């Protein structure tokens, strides 16, 4: 196999909801701007902290002084002493306050000029505020408590008592550690735990805990008001052990603190390689494919028996290997490239990504066939493989050629998924060739054609026919008369039941190479399939309409369009059409 393979035929989770701040005017101290279009104005007296602002439903705490335009003071929380508290956006204060304060940051001081329509209007507020008065309020936003309707139906209201750290939230698979206390509305204690651990997806105590914890940050403490549908419903809950009874249709008040959690990830689409982080790593960098990694390993069977231990003995060097080179089992390979330096993780590997149905003699014990494996892995260090953007043009071409040869070796071994990855990586090295010299562009083109053709052969073997069709189309964009690309695209079209397109590609391939034996054989098979397909369609529609009771004003016709039949009927003046397009997959040589 020099450039590409012979004409082988195919074988036999943003965003969650983020509470973004309301966009008020950007102001400098002493500057005044209008908010909205109703005449409300804001003048910044003192800048606040951070970027967050309160939203509707939050409980805010302010100090304020209210005056008329002539400077007459009519109210002041500062004179009274205690700050004023209210719920924002609920109509508890004048509209000018609801609209203005949601643009403020913690610690900010602003002067709001509020027109009558956003204050007390034509009625005023006797005796201190006359009718149609424009008011000015010097407001300082001291703090606020975030209040969120988690379920958007009022079923779980979350009030933040203590802010958490960073920005991450637990996901369904994660294992959380929480403290909680649940009470009825009359303050009766029904449950309490200083420390409890559970998987978010499985939940604990009542449905509200799992839903709430997914919105929380590490260290966050909240008060939940839980309606019956997210508590214990109309059946309630009997007393059990240390937990008290919950009456039917009871509203609960739950104080919940997210102490910490362990991140759990599914590393494969089939959920057969699971990684649980036991200790977070450093920074953001992770090994790439081809990186040299050093790790400490402990491998165990499901019963806890150790079969491997590397890097844990006194003076013993960590185990070193190169990723994506089949130097370790696939599940371990996949896990390590998701880790950060210093990270410790438990990796659970199903047999398909371990030693499969084979028995394997390991360092400390024999691993029986079809064993699920448990590895504790610490990523000590790694050196990343050189990325394409760090290479000059000759290095890119050399790297692409090397990946192509690796792909060829995997293809010959029947490892089509691994081969496909190598071809894709080869093409990425040389994908952008506008800065290449003319001779380098020629070399890159040859490699692109060969790798995309070989990748298409892999996709056909893997039954990923749409991807095979796209790869062949890329080749034909570079070489419009490439017979192998036409041939393989025709094979993909056949499996996708696009028989007409398959016929067009085969005819074009025969125009270019009339004596190509493989193409001629494929054309013969295609014709037989089209004939068989048309017979089946005719029979299908014949049987279907034979069962219908057809009125005298109905005419039915079968019209052959390409390789498919349409049935067109007229019933009571209305038209309808049906198309059966699923062809049987073509029988091909392996």
Coordinates of C-alpha atoms in Angstrom, one line a residue:
X1 CA 0.0 0.0 0.0
X2 CA 1.8 3.1 -1.3
X3 CA -0.6 6.0 -1.3
X4 CA -3.9 4.6 -0.3
X5 CA -5.8 1.3 -0.1
X6 CA -7.3 -0.8 -2.8
X7 CA -11.0 -0.3 -3.4
X8 CA -12.1 -2.0 -0.3
X9 CA -15.9 -2.3 0.2
X10 CA -17.6 -1.9 3.6
X11 CA -17.8 -5.0 5.8
X12 CA -20.9 -7.2 6.5
X13 CA -23.6 18.4 26.5
X14 CA -23.3 26.6 28.5
X15 CA -25.1 26.7 29.1
X16 CA -27.2 26.1 32.1
X17 CA -29.3 29.2 33.0
X18 CA -27.0 32.0 34.0
X19 CA -28.3 35.1 35.8
X20 CA -26.6 37.8 33.9
X21 CA -26.7 41.4 35.3
X22 CA -29.1 43.9 33.9
X23 CA -27.3 46.2 31.5
X24 CA -27.5 49.7 33.0
X25 CA -25.6 52.6 31.6
X26 CA -21.8 52.6 32.0
X27 CA -21.0 55.6 34.2
X28 CA -18.0 57.3 35.7
X29 CA -18.2 59.0 39.1
X30 CA -20.1 62.3 38.7
X31 CA -21.6 61.3 35.3
X32 CA -25.4 61.1 34.8
X33 CA -27.3 59.1 32.2
X34 CA -30.8 58.0 31.5
X35 CA -32.0 54.5 32.3
X36 CA -34.6 53.2 29.8
X37 CA -37.0 55.5 28.0
X38 CA -39.3 56.7 30.7
X39 CA -37.2 59.6 32.0
X40 CA -35.4 57.8 34.9
X41 CA -31.9 59.2 35.4
X42 CA -28.9 57.9 37.3
X43 CA -25.8 59.8 38.5
X44 CA -22.9 57.8 39.9
X45 CA -21.7 59.1 43.3
X46 CA -19.4 56.1 44.3
X47 CA -18.4 53.0 42.4
X48 CA -19.4 49.6 43.6
X49 CA -17.5 46.3 43.7
X50 CA -17.3 43.5 41.1
X51 CA -19.7 43.1 38.2
X52 CA -22.8 41.5 39.7
X53 CA -26.0 43.3 40.2
X54 CA -29.3 42.2 41.9
X55 CA -32.2 40.8 39.9
X56 CA -35.9 40.6 40.3
X57 CA -36.8 38.5 43.4
X58 CA -33.6 39.3 45.3
X59 CA -33.8 40.7 48.8
X60 CA -31.9 44.0 48.8
X61 CA -30.6 46.1 51.6
X62 CA -30.1 49.9 51.1
X63 CA -29.6 53.2 52.7
X64 CA -31.3 56.2 51.1
X65 CA -32.3 59.8 51.3
X66 CA -35.3 61.1 49.4
X67 CA -35.7 64.8 48.4
X68 CA -37.8 67.0 46.2
X69 CA -36.1 68.9 43.3
X70 CA -35.9 72.0 45.6
X71 CA -33.8 70.0 48.1
X72 CA -36.6 69.4 50.6
X73 CA -36.0 66.1 52.3
X74 CA -39.0 63.9 52.9
X75 CA -37.5 60.6 54.0
X76 CA -34.2 59.0 55.0
X77 CA -33.2 55.6 56.3
X78 CA -29.9 57.1 57.3
X79 CA -31.7 59.3 59.8
X80 CA -33.7 56.4 61.2
X81 CA -30.6 54.2 61.5
X82 CA -31.4 50.6 60.3
X83 CA -31.1 50.0 56.5
X84 CA -34.2 49.5 54.4
X85 CA -34.9 46.0 53.1
X86 CA -37.3 44.9 50.3
X87 CA -37.7 42.4 47.5
X88 CA -36.6 43.8 44.2
X89 CA -39.0 43.7 41.2
X90 CA -42.1 42.8 43.2
X91 CA -43.8 46.2 43.3
X92 CA -43.0 46.7 47.0
X93 CA -41.4 50.1 46.1
X94 CA -41.9 52.7 43.4
X95 CA -41.1 51.7 39.9
X96 CA -38.1 54.0 39.7
X97 CA -36.5 52.1 42.5
X98 CA -37.2 48.7 41.0
X99 CA -35.7 49.8 37.7
X100 CA -32.8 51.8 39.1
X101 CA -31.5 49.6 41.8
X102 CA -31.1 46.5 39.6
X103 CA -28.4 48.4 37.7
X104 CA -26.3 48.9 40.9
X105 CA -23.3 46.9 42.2
X106 CA -22.6 46.1 45.8
X107 CA -21.4 49.2 47.7
X108 CA -22.4 51.6 44.9
X109 CA -23.9 55.0 45.7
X110 CA -26.1 56.7 43.1
X111 CA -28.5 59.6 42.8
X112 CA -31.7 58.7 41.0
X113 CA -33.9 61.4 39.5
X114 CA -37.4 59.7 39.1
X115 CA -40.2 61.2 37.1
X116 CA -43.8 61.3 38.5
X117 CA -44.9 58.3 36.3
X118 CA -42.3 56.1 38.0
X119 CA -42.9 57.6 41.5
X120 CA -46.2 58.6 43.0
X121 CA -47.8 60.1 39.9
X122 CA -50.7 62.6 40.0
X123 CA -51.8 61.6 43.5
X124 CA -48.5 62.2 45.2
X125 CA -48.0 60.9 48.8
X126 CA -49.5 63.5 51.1
X127 CA -48.5 65.3 53.1
X128 CA -44.8 65.0 52.2
X129 CA -44.9 64.5 48.4
X130 CA -47.0 66.7 46.2
X131 CA -48.9 65.6 43.1
X132 CA -46.8 65.1 39.9
X133 CA -43.5 65.5 41.8
X134 CA -40.2 64.5 40.3
X135 CA -38.1 62.9 43.2
X136 CA -34.5 62.4 43.9
X137 CA -33.1 59.5 45.9
X138 CA -29.5 59.1 47.0
X139 CA -29.3 55.3 47.3
X140 CA -26.4 53.2 48.6
X141 CA -26.7 49.4 47.8
X142 CA -25.3 47.7 50.9
X143 CA -26.0 44.1 50.0
X144 CA -28.5 41.7 48.6
X145 CA -29.5 38.1 49.0
X146 CA -30.0 36.2 45.8
X147 CA -33.4 34.5 45.5
X148 CA -34.0 32.1 42.6
X149 CA -37.0 30.1 41.4
X150 CA -35.0 27.0 40.5
X151 CA -37.8 25.1 38.8
X152 CA -39.5 28.1 37.2
X153 CA -42.8 27.1 38.6
X154 CA -42.4 28.3 42.2
X155 CA -41.8 24.8 43.4
X156 CA -38.3 25.4 44.8
X157 CA -37.3 28.9 45.8
X158 CA -33.6 29.2 46.7
X159 CA -32.3 32.0 48.9
X160 CA -28.6 32.3 49.1
X161 CA -27.3 32.6 52.7
X162 CA -23.6 32.4 51.9
X163 CA -21.9 32.7 48.5
X164 CA -19.9 29.8 47.3
X165 CA -16.5 29.7 45.6
X166 CA -15.5 29.8 41.9
X167 CA -18.2 29.2 39.3
X168 CA -18.6 25.4 38.8
X169 CA -21.7 23.5 39.7
X170 CA -22.1 19.7 40.3
X171 CA -23.5 17.6 37.4
X172 CA -25.7 14.5 37.4
X173 CA -22.9 12.0 37.8
X174 CA -21.0 13.9 40.5
X175 CA -20.8 12.7 44.1
X176 CA -21.7 15.6 46.5
X177 CA -21.1 16.1 50.2
X178 CA -23.7 18.3 51.9
X179 CA -25.0 19.4 55.2
X180 CA -28.8 19.9 55.5
X181 CA -31.6 20.5 57.9
X182 CA -35.3 20.2 56.9
X183 CA -38.2 21.7 58.8
X184 CA -41.9 22.0 58.4
X185 CA -43.5 25.5 58.2
X186 CA -44.2 25.3 62.0
X187 CA -40.4 24.8 62.6
X188 CA -40.8 21.1 63.4
X189 CA -37.5 19.4 62.6
X190 CA -38.0 16.4 60.2
X191 CA -34.4 15.7 59.1
X192 CA -30.9 16.8 59.8
X193 CA -27.4 15.6 58.7
X194 CA -24.0 17.1 59.4
X195 CA -22.5 15.3 56.5
X196 CA -24.1 13.2 53.9
X197 CA -22.8 12.0 50.5
X198 CA -24.8 11.1 47.5
X199 CA -24.7 11.0 43.7
X200 CA -26.6 14.0 42.2
X201 CA -28.5 11.8 39.7
X202 CA -29.7 9.5 42.4
X203 CA -30.7 12.2 44.9
X204 CA -31.3 12.1 48.6
X205 CA -34.1 12.8 51.1
X206 CA -36.4 14.5 48.6
X207 CA -36.2 15.5 44.9
X208 CA -35.5 19.2 45.8
X209 CA -32.0 18.4 47.2
X210 CA -30.7 17.1 43.8
X211 CA -32.3 19.9 41.8
X212 CA -30.9 22.6 44.2
X213 CA -27.4 21.2 44.5
X214 CA -26.9 21.4 40.7
X215 CA -27.3 25.2 41.0
X216 CA -24.8 25.6 43.8
X217 CA -21.1 26.4 44.1
X218 CA -18.7 24.8 46.5
X219 CA -19.2 26.2 50.0
X220 CA -22.5 27.8 49.1
X221 CA -25.3 27.8 51.8
X222 CA -28.9 28.3 50.9
X223 CA -32.4 28.2 52.3
X224 CA -34.9 26.3 50.1
X225 CA -38.6 26.7 50.3
X226 CA -39.9 23.4 48.8
X227 CA -43.5 22.9 47.7
X228 CA -45.0 19.4 48.0
X229 CA -44.4 18.4 44.4
X230 CA -40.7 18.5 45.0
X231 CA -40.9 17.3 48.6
X232 CA -43.1 14.3 49.5
X233 CA -46.3 15.2 47.6
X234 CA -49.8 14.2 48.7
X235 CA -48.6 11.1 50.4
X236 CA -46.2 12.6 52.8
X237 CA -43.5 10.6 54.6
X238 CA -43.8 8.5 57.8
X239 CA -41.2 8.9 60.6
X240 CA -38.2 6.7 60.1
X241 CA -35.2 6.4 62.4
X242 CA -34.0 9.9 63.3
X243 CA -36.2 11.5 60.7
X244 CA -39.6 12.9 61.6
X245 CA -42.8 12.5 59.7
X246 CA -43.8 14.8 56.8
X247 CA -47.5 15.3 56.5
X248 CA -49.2 15.1 53.1
X249 CA -49.0 18.3 50.9
X250 CA -46.4 19.8 53.3
X251 CA -44.1 22.7 52.4
X252 CA -40.6 22.2 53.6
X253 CA -37.9 24.7 54.6
X254 CA -34.5 23.2 54.0
X255 CA -31.1 24.7 54.9
X256 CA -28.6 23.2 52.6
X257 CA -24.8 23.6 52.4
X258 CA -22.7 22.2 49.6
X259 CA -19.5 21.2 51.3
X260 CA -17.7 19.8 48.3
X261 CA -18.0 17.2 45.5
X262 CA -16.1 14.7 43.4
X263 CA -16.4 15.2 39.6
X264 CA -17.4 12.0 37.8
X265 CA -17.2 11.9 34.0
X266 CA -18.1 9.4 31.3
X267 CA -15.2 9.2 29.0
X268 CA -16.8 7.1 26.2
X269 CA -20.1 7.4 24.5
X270 CA -21.1 4.0 25.7
X271 CA -20.4 5.0 29.3
X272 CA -17.9 2.1 29.8
X273 CA -15.0 4.2 31.0
X274 CA -15.8 6.3 34.1
X275 CA -13.4 8.8 35.8
X276 CA -13.9 10.0 39.4
X277 CA -11.6 12.8 40.5
X278 CA -10.3 12.2 44.0
X279 CA -7.9 15.2 44.0
X280 CA -7.9 18.1 41.7
X281 CA -4.9 18.8 39.5
X282 CA -3.0 22.0 38.7
X283 CA -3.7 24.6 36.0
X284 CA -5.5 23.8 32.8
X285 CA -3.1 21.9 30.6
X286 CA -3.7 18.2 29.8
X287 CA -1.7 15.7 27.9
X288 CA -2.5 15.4 24.2
X289 CA -2.3 12.4 21.9
X290 CA 1.3 11.4 21.6
X291 CA 2.3 13.0 24.9
X292 CA 4.9 11.2 27.2
X293 CA 3.3 10.8 30.6
X294 CA 4.5 9.6 34.0
X295 CA 1.9 8.2 36.4
X296 CA 1.6 6.3 39.6
X297 CA -0.8 3.4 39.3
X298 CA -2.7 0.9 41.4
X299 CA -4.9 -1.5 39.5
X300 CA -7.6 -3.6 41.3
X301 CA -10.3 -6.1 40.4
X302 CA -13.9 -5.7 41.4
X303 CA -13.2 -7.7 44.6
X304 CA -10.4 -5.3 45.6
X305 CA -7.5 -7.6 44.7
X306 CA -4.5 -5.7 43.4
X307 CA -3.0 -6.9 40.1
X308 CA -0.7 -3.9 39.4
X309 CA 1.2 -1.3 41.4
X310 CA 3.6 1.2 39.8
X311 CA 5.5 4.1 41.3
X312 CA 4.4 3.6 44.9
X313 CA 7.4 1.6 46.2
X314 CA 10.2 3.4 48.1
X315 CA 12.5 4.9 45.5
X316 CA 10.4 3.4 42.6
X317 CA 10.1 5.6 39.6
X318 CA 6.6 6.4 38.2
X319 CA 5.4 4.5 35.2
X320 CA 6.1 6.2 31.9
X321 CA 4.3 5.6 28.6
X322 CA 3.2 7.5 25.4
X323 CA -0.5 8.2 25.0
X324 CA -2.4 6.9 22.0
X325 CA 0.3 4.4 21.1
X326 CA -1.4 1.2 22.6
X327 CA 1.3 1.0 25.3
X328 CA -1.5 0.6 27.9
X329 CA -5.1 -0.6 27.7
X330 CA -7.5 1.8 25.9
X331 CA -9.5 2.8 28.9
X332 CA -6.4 4.0 30.8
X333 CA -5.2 5.8 27.7
X334 CA -8.5 7.7 27.4
X335 CA -8.5 8.6 31.0
X336 CA -5.0 10.0 31.3
X337 CA -5.4 12.6 28.4
X338 CA -8.3 14.1 30.4
X339 CA -6.2 14.7 33.6
X340 CA -4.2 17.6 34.9
X341 CA -0.8 17.5 36.5
X342 CA -1.1 16.3 40.1
X343 CA -4.6 15.0 39.6
X344 CA -5.6 11.7 41.3
X345 CA -8.5 9.9 39.9
X346 CA -10.3 6.5 40.1
X347 CA -10.9 5.1 36.7
X348 CA -13.5 2.3 36.2
X349 CA -12.9 0.4 33.0
X350 CA -15.3 -2.1 31.5
X351 CA -13.8 -5.2 29.8
X352 CA -14.3 -3.7 26.3
X353 CA -11.7 -1.1 27.1
X354 CA -9.5 -3.3 29.3
X355 CA -8.4 -6.9 28.6
X356 CA -11.7 -7.9 27.0
X357 CA -12.4 -11.6 27.0
X358 CA -8.7 -12.5 27.4
X359 CA -7.0 -13.6 30.6
X360 CA -4.0 -11.3 31.3
X361 CA -1.0 -12.0 33.6
X362 CA -0.2 -8.8 35.4
X363 CA 2.6 -7.9 37.8
X364 CA 0.8 -9.0 41.0
X365 CA -2.1 -11.2 39.8
X366 CA -3.9 -12.7 36.9
X367 CA -6.8 -10.6 35.5
X368 CA -9.6 -13.0 34.6
X369 CA -11.5 -12.7 31.2
X370 CA -14.2 -10.0 31.0
X371 CA -13.0 -8.2 34.2
X372 CA -14.1 -4.7 35.1
X373 CA -10.9 -2.9 36.2
X374 CA -10.4 -0.2 38.9
X375 CA -7.3 2.0 38.5
X376 CA -6.2 4.7 40.9
X377 CA -4.1 7.0 38.8
X378 CA -2.0 10.0 39.7
X379 CA -0.6 12.0 36.8
X380 CA 2.9 13.0 38.0
X381 CA 4.0 14.9 34.9
X382 CA 3.7 15.0 31.1
X383 CA 5.4 16.4 28.0
X384 CA 3.0 17.2 25.3
X385 CA 3.6 16.1 21.7
X386 CA 4.4 19.0 19.4
X387 CA 1.3 20.7 18.1
X388 CA 1.0 21.7 14.4
X389 CA 1.1 25.4 15.2
X390 CA 4.6 24.9 16.7
X391 CA 5.9 23.2 13.5
X392 CA 7.4 24.6 10.3
X393 CA 6.1 23.4 7.0
X394 CA 8.6 20.5 6.4
X395 CA 7.8 19.3 10.0
X396 CA 4.1 19.4 9.2
X397 CA 4.5 17.4 6.0
X398 CA 6.8 14.9 7.8
X399 CA 4.3 14.5 10.7
X400 CA 1.4 14.0 8.3
X401 CA 3.3 11.3 6.5
X402 CA 4.1 9.6 9.7
X403 CA 0.5 9.6 10.9
X404 CA -0.6 8.2 7.5
X405 CA 1.7 5.3 7.9
X406 CA 0.5 4.7 11.4
X407 CA -3.0 4.7 10.0
X408 CA -2.1 2.2 7.4
X409 CA -0.7 -0.2 10.0
X410 CA -3.9 0.1 12.1
X411 CA -6.1 -0.5 9.0
X412 CA -4.2 -3.7 8.1
X413 CA -4.7 -4.8 11.7
X414 CA -8.5 -4.3 11.3
X415 CA -8.4 -1.4 13.9
X416 CA -10.5 1.0 11.7
X417 CA -11.4 3.5 14.4
X418 CA -7.8 4.0 15.4
X419 CA -6.7 4.2 11.7
X420 CA -9.4 6.8 11.1
X421 CA -8.0 9.0 13.9
X422 CA -4.5 8.8 12.5
X423 CA -5.7 9.9 9.0
X424 CA -7.7 12.8 10.5
X425 CA -4.7 14.0 12.5
X426 CA -2.5 13.7 9.4
X427 CA -4.9 16.0 7.4
X428 CA -5.0 18.5 10.3
X429 CA -1.2 19.0 10.1
X430 CA -1.5 20.2 6.4
X431 CA -5.1 21.4 6.3
X432 CA -4.1 25.1 5.9
X433 CA -1.4 25.2 3.2
X434 CA -1.7 28.8 1.9
X435 CA 1.7 29.7 3.2
X436 CA 3.3 26.5 1.7
X437 CA 5.7 26.7 -1.2
X438 CA 4.5 25.3 -4.5
X439 CA 6.4 22.0 -4.1
X440 CA 5.1 21.7 -0.5
X441 CA 1.6 22.3 -1.7
X442 CA 1.9 19.4 -4.1
X443 CA 3.2 17.1 -1.4
X444 CA 0.4 18.2 0.9
X445 CA -2.2 17.6 -1.8
X446 CA -1.0 14.0 -2.3
X447 CA -1.2 13.4 1.4
X448 CA -4.7 14.9 1.7
X449 CA -6.0 12.8 -1.1
X450 CA -4.5 9.6 0.3
X451 CA -5.5 10.2 3.9
X452 CA -9.1 11.2 3.1
X453 CA -9.5 8.2 0.8
X454 CA -8.1 5.9 3.4
X455 CA -10.3 7.5 6.1
X456 CA -13.3 7.0 3.8
X457 CA -12.4 3.3 3.6
X458 CA -12.3 3.3 7.4
X459 CA -15.7 5.0 7.7
X460 CA -17.2 2.4 5.3
X461 CA -15.9 -0.4 7.5
X462 CA -17.3 1.4 10.6
X463 CA -20.7 1.9 8.8
X464 CA -20.4 5.7 9.1
X465 CA -21.6 6.2 5.6
X466 CA -22.4 9.9 5.7
X467 CA -18.8 10.7 6.9
X468 CA -17.4 8.4 4.1
X469 CA -19.5 10.4 1.6
X470 CA -18.1 13.7 2.9
X471 CA -14.5 12.5 2.8
X472 CA -14.8 11.4 -0.8
X473 CA -16.4 14.7 -1.7
X474 CA -13.3 16.5 -0.3
X475 CA -11.1 14.3 -2.5
X476 CA -13.2 15.1 -5.5
X477 CA -12.8 18.8 -4.8
X478 CA -9.1 18.3 -5.2
X479 CA -9.2 15.7 -7.9
X480 CA -12.5 15.7 -9.8
X481 CA -11.6 12.5 -11.7
X482 CA -10.4 10.4 -8.8
X483 CA -11.9 7.0 -9.6
X484 CA -11.4 5.6 -6.0
X485 CA -13.2 8.6 -4.5
X486 CA -16.2 8.2 -7.0
X487 CA -16.3 4.4 -6.2
X488 CA -16.2 4.8 -2.5
X489 CA -18.7 7.6 -2.5
X490 CA -21.0 5.4 -4.6
X491 CA -20.7 2.7 -2.0
X492 CA -21.7 5.2 0.7
X493 CA -24.6 6.4 -1.3
X494 CA -25.9 2.8 -1.8
X495 CA -25.9 2.3 2.0
X496 CA -27.6 5.6 2.4
X497 CA -30.2 4.5 -0.1
X498 CA -29.3 7.3 -2.5
X499 CA -29.3 4.9 -5.5
X500 CA -29.5 7.6 -8.2
X501 CA -26.5 9.4 -6.9
X502 CA -24.6 6.1 -6.6
X503 CA -25.4 5.4 -10.2
X504 CA -24.1 8.8 -11.3
X505 CA -20.8 8.3 -9.5
X506 CA -20.3 4.8 -11.0
X507 CA -21.1 6.0 -14.5
X508 CA -18.6 8.9 -14.1
X509 CA -16.0 6.5 -12.8
X510 CA -16.5 4.2 -15.8
X511 CA -16.2 7.1 -18.2
X512 CA -12.8 7.8 -16.7
X513 CA -11.7 4.2 -16.4
X514 CA -14.0 2.0 -18.6
X515 CA -12.0 -1.2 -17.8
X516 CA -12.0 -0.9 -14.0
X517 CA -13.1 -4.3 -12.9
X518 CA -14.2 -3.3 -9.3
X519 CA -16.3 -0.4 -10.6
X520 CA -18.0 -2.6 -13.3
X521 CA -18.8 -5.3 -10.7
X522 CA -20.3 -2.6 -8.4
X523 CA -22.4 -1.3 -11.2
X524 CA -23.8 -4.7 -11.9
X525 CA -24.7 -5.2 -8.3
X526 CA -26.2 -1.7 -8.1
X527 CA -28.5 -2.5 -11.1
X528 CA -29.7 -5.7 -9.4
X529 CA -30.4 -3.8 -6.2
X530 CA -32.3 -1.0 -8.0
X531 CA -34.4 -3.6 -9.8
X532 CA -35.1 -5.5 -6.6
X533 CA -35.8 -2.2 -4.8
X534 CA -38.4 -1.1 -7.5
X535 CA -40.1 -4.5 -7.3
X536 CA -40.5 -4.3 -3.6
X537 CA -41.8 -0.7 -3.8
X538 CA -44.4 -1.6 -6.4
X539 CA -45.5 -4.6 -4.3
X540 CA -45.6 -2.5 -1.1
X541 CA -47.8 0.2 -2.6
X542 CA -49.9 -2.4 -4.5
X543 CA -50.7 -4.2 -1.2
X544 CA -51.3 -1.0 0.7
X545 CA -53.8 0.4 -1.8
X546 CA -55.5 -2.9 -2.3
X547 CA -56.6 -2.8 1.3
X548 CA -58.1 0.7 1.0
X549 CA -61.8 1.2 0.2
X550 CA -61.5 3.5 -2.8
X551 CA -64.4 5.7 -3.8
X552 CA -65.4 6.1 -7.4
X553 CA -63.9 9.6 -7.6
X554 CA -60.4 8.3 -6.7
X555 CA -57.7 7.6 -9.3
X556 CA -54.3 6.1 -8.2
X557 CA -51.2 6.2 -10.4
X558 CA -47.6 5.0 -9.8
X559 CA -45.0 7.2 -11.2
X560 CA -41.4 6.1 -11.4
X561 CA -39.0 8.9 -10.5
X562 CA -35.4 7.8 -10.6
X563 CA -35.0 4.7 -8.5
X564 CA -38.1 5.2 -6.4
X565 CA -41.9 5.0 -6.8
X566 CA -44.2 7.8 -5.8
X567 CA -47.9 7.1 -5.4
X568 CA -50.2 10.0 -6.2
X569 CA -53.9 9.9 -5.4
X570 CA -56.8 12.2 -5.7
X571 CA -59.3 11.8 -2.8
X572 CA -62.1 14.3 -2.6
X573 CA -60.1 16.9 -4.4
X574 CA -57.0 16.6 -2.1
X575 CA -53.6 15.3 -3.2
X576 CA -51.3 13.1 -1.2
X577 CA -48.0 11.4 -1.9
X578 CA -45.9 8.7 -0.3
X579 CA -42.3 7.7 -0.7
X580 CA -40.6 4.6 0.6
X581 CA -36.9 5.2 0.4
X582 CA -35.1 2.8 2.7
X583 CA -33.1 0.5 0.5
X584 CA -31.7 -2.8 1.7
X585 CA -28.0 -2.4 2.3
X586 CA -25.9 -3.6 -0.5
X587 CA -24.1 -6.9 -0.1
X588 CA -20.4 -6.2 -0.6
X589 CA -17.0 -7.9 -0.5
X590 CA -15.0 -7.3 2.7

